Coordinates of N, CA, C and O in Angstrom, one line a residue:
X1 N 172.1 65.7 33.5 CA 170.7 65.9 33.7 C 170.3 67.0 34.6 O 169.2 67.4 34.8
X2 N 171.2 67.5 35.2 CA 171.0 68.3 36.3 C 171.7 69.8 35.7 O 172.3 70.5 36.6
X3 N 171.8 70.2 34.9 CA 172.2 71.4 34.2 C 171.0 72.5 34.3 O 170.1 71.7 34.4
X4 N 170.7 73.4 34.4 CA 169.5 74.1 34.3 C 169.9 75.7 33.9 O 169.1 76.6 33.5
X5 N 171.4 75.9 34.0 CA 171.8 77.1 33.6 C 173.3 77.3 33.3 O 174.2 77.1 34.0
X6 N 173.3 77.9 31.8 CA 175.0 78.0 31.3 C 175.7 79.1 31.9 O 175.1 80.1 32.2
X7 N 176.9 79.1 32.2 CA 177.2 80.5 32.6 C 178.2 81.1 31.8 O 179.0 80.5 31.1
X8 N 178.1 82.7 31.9 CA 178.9 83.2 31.2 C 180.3 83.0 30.7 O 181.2 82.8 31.4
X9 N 180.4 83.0 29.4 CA 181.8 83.0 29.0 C 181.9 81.1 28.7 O 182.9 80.7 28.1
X10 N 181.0 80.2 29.1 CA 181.5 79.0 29.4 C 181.6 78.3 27.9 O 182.1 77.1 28.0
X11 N 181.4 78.6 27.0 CA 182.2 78.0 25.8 C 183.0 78.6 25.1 O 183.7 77.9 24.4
X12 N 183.0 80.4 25.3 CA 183.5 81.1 24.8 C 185.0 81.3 23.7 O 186.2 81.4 24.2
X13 N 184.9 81.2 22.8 CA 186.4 80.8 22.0 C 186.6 79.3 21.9 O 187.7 78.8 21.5
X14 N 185.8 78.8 22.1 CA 185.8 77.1 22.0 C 185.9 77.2 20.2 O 184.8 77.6 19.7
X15 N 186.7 76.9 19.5 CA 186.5 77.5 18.1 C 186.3 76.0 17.3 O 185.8 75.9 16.2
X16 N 186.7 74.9 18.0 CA 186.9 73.7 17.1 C 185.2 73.0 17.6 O 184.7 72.0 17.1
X17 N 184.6 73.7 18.4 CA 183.1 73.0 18.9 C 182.2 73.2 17.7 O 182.2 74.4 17.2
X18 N 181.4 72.2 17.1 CA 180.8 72.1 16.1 C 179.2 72.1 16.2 O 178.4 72.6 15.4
X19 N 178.9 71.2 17.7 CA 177.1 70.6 18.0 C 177.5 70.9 19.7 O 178.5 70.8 20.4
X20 N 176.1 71.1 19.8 CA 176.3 71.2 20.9 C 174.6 70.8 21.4 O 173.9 71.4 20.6
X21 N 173.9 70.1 22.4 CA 173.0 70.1 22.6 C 172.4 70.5 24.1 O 172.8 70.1 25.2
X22 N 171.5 71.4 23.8 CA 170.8 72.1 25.0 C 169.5 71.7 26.3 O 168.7 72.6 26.5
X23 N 169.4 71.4 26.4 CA 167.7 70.8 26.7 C 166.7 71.5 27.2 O 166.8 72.7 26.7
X24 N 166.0 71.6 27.6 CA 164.8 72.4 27.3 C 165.0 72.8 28.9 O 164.8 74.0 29.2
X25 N 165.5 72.0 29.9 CA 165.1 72.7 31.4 C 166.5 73.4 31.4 O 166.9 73.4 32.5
X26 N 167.2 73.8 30.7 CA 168.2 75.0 30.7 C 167.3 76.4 31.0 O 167.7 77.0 30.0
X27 N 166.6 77.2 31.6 CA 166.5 78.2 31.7 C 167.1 79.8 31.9 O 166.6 80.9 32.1
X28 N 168.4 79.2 31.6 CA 169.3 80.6 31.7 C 170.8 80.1 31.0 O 171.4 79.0 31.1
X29 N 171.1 81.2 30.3 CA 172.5 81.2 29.5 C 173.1 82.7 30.0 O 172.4 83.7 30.4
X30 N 174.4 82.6 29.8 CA 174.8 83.8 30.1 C 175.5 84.2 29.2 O 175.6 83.6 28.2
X31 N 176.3 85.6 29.2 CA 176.7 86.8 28.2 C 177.3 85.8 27.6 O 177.6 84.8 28.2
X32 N 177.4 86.0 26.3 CA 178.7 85.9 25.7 C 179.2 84.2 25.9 O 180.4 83.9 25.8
X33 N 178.2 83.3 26.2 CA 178.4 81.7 26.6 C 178.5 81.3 25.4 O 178.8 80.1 25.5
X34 N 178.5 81.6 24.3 CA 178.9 81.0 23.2 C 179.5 81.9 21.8 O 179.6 81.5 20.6
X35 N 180.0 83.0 22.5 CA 180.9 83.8 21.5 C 182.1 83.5 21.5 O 182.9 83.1 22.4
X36 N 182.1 83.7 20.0 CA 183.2 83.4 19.7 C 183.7 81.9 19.3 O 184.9 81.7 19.3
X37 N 182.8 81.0 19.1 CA 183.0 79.6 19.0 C 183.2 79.9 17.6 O 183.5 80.9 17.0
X38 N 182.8 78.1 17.0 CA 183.3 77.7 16.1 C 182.1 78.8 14.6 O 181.0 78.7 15.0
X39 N 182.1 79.4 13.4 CA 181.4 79.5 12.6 C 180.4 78.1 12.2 O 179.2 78.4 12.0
X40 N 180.8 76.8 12.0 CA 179.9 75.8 12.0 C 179.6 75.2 13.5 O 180.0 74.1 13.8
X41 N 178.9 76.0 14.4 CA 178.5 75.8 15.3 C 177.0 75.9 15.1 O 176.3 76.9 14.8
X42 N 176.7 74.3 15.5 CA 175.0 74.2 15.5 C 174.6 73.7 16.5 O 174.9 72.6 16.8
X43 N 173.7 74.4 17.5 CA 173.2 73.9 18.8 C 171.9 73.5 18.5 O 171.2 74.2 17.8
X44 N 171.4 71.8 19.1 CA 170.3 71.0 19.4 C 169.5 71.9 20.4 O 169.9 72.3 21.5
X45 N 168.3 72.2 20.1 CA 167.4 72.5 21.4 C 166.1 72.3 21.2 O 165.7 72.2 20.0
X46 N 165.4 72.3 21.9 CA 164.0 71.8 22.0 C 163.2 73.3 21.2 O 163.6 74.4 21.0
X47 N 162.1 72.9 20.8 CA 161.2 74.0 20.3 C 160.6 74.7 21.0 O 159.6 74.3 21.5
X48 N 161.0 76.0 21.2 CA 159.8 76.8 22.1 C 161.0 77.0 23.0 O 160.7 78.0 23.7
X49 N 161.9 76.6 23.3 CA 162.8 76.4 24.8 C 163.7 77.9 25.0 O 163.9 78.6 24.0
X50 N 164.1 78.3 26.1 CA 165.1 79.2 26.2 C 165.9 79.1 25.4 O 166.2 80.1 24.8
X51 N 166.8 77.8 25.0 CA 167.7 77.9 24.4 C 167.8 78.3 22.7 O 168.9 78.6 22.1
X52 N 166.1 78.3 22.1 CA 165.9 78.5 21.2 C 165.8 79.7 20.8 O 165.8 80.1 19.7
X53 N 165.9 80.3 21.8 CA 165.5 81.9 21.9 C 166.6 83.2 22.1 O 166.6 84.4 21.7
X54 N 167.7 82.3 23.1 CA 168.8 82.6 22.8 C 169.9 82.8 21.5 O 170.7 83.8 21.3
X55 N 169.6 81.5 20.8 CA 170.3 81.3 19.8 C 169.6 82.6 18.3 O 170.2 83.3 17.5
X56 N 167.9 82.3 18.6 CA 167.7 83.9 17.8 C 168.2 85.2 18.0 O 168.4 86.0 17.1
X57 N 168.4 85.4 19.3 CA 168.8 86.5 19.3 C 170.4 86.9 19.4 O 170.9 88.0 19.2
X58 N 171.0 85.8 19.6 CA 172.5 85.9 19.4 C 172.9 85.5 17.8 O 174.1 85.2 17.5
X59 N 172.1 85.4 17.0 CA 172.5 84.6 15.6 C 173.2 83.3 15.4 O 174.1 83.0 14.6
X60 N 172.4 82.6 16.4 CA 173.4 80.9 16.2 C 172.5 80.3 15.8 O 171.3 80.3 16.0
X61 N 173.3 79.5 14.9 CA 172.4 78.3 13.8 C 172.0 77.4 15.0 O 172.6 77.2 16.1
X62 N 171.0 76.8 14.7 CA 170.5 75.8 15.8 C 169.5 74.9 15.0 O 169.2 75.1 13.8
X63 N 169.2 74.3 15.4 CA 168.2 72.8 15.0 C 167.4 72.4 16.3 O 167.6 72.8 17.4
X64 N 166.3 71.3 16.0 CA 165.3 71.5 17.0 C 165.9 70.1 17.2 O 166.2 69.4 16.2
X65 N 166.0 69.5 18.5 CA 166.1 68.1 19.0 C 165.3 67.1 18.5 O 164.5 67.0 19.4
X66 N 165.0 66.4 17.6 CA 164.1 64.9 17.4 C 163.7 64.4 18.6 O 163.0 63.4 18.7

């Protein structure tokens, strides 16, 4: 609950990671925190959220949290 920022490199090459969920008070991700993972990597995140916005501009499939 207390997460508020990813840091660089921190999933990086995680290749077998498939879901991953973000929450909305995440306000910062860093370089390259999720290059290189798995191709069926889908991250959960809120609508409107940093982490949504991230994942457009890095090309990661994502879905919006229920």
């Amino acid at each position: 609950d207390s997460v508020k920022t990813i840091g660089p490199w921190a999933f990086y090459g995680c290749t077998s990671l498939t879901s991953l969920t973000i929450p909305a008070r995440v306000k910062a991700i860093g370089r390259d925190a999720l290059g290189k993972t798995s191709e069926n990597l889908v991250v959960s995140v809120a609508a409107g959220s940093y982490a949504e916005q991230y994942c457009k501009e890095n090309n990661i499939a994502y879905k919006y949290i229920d």
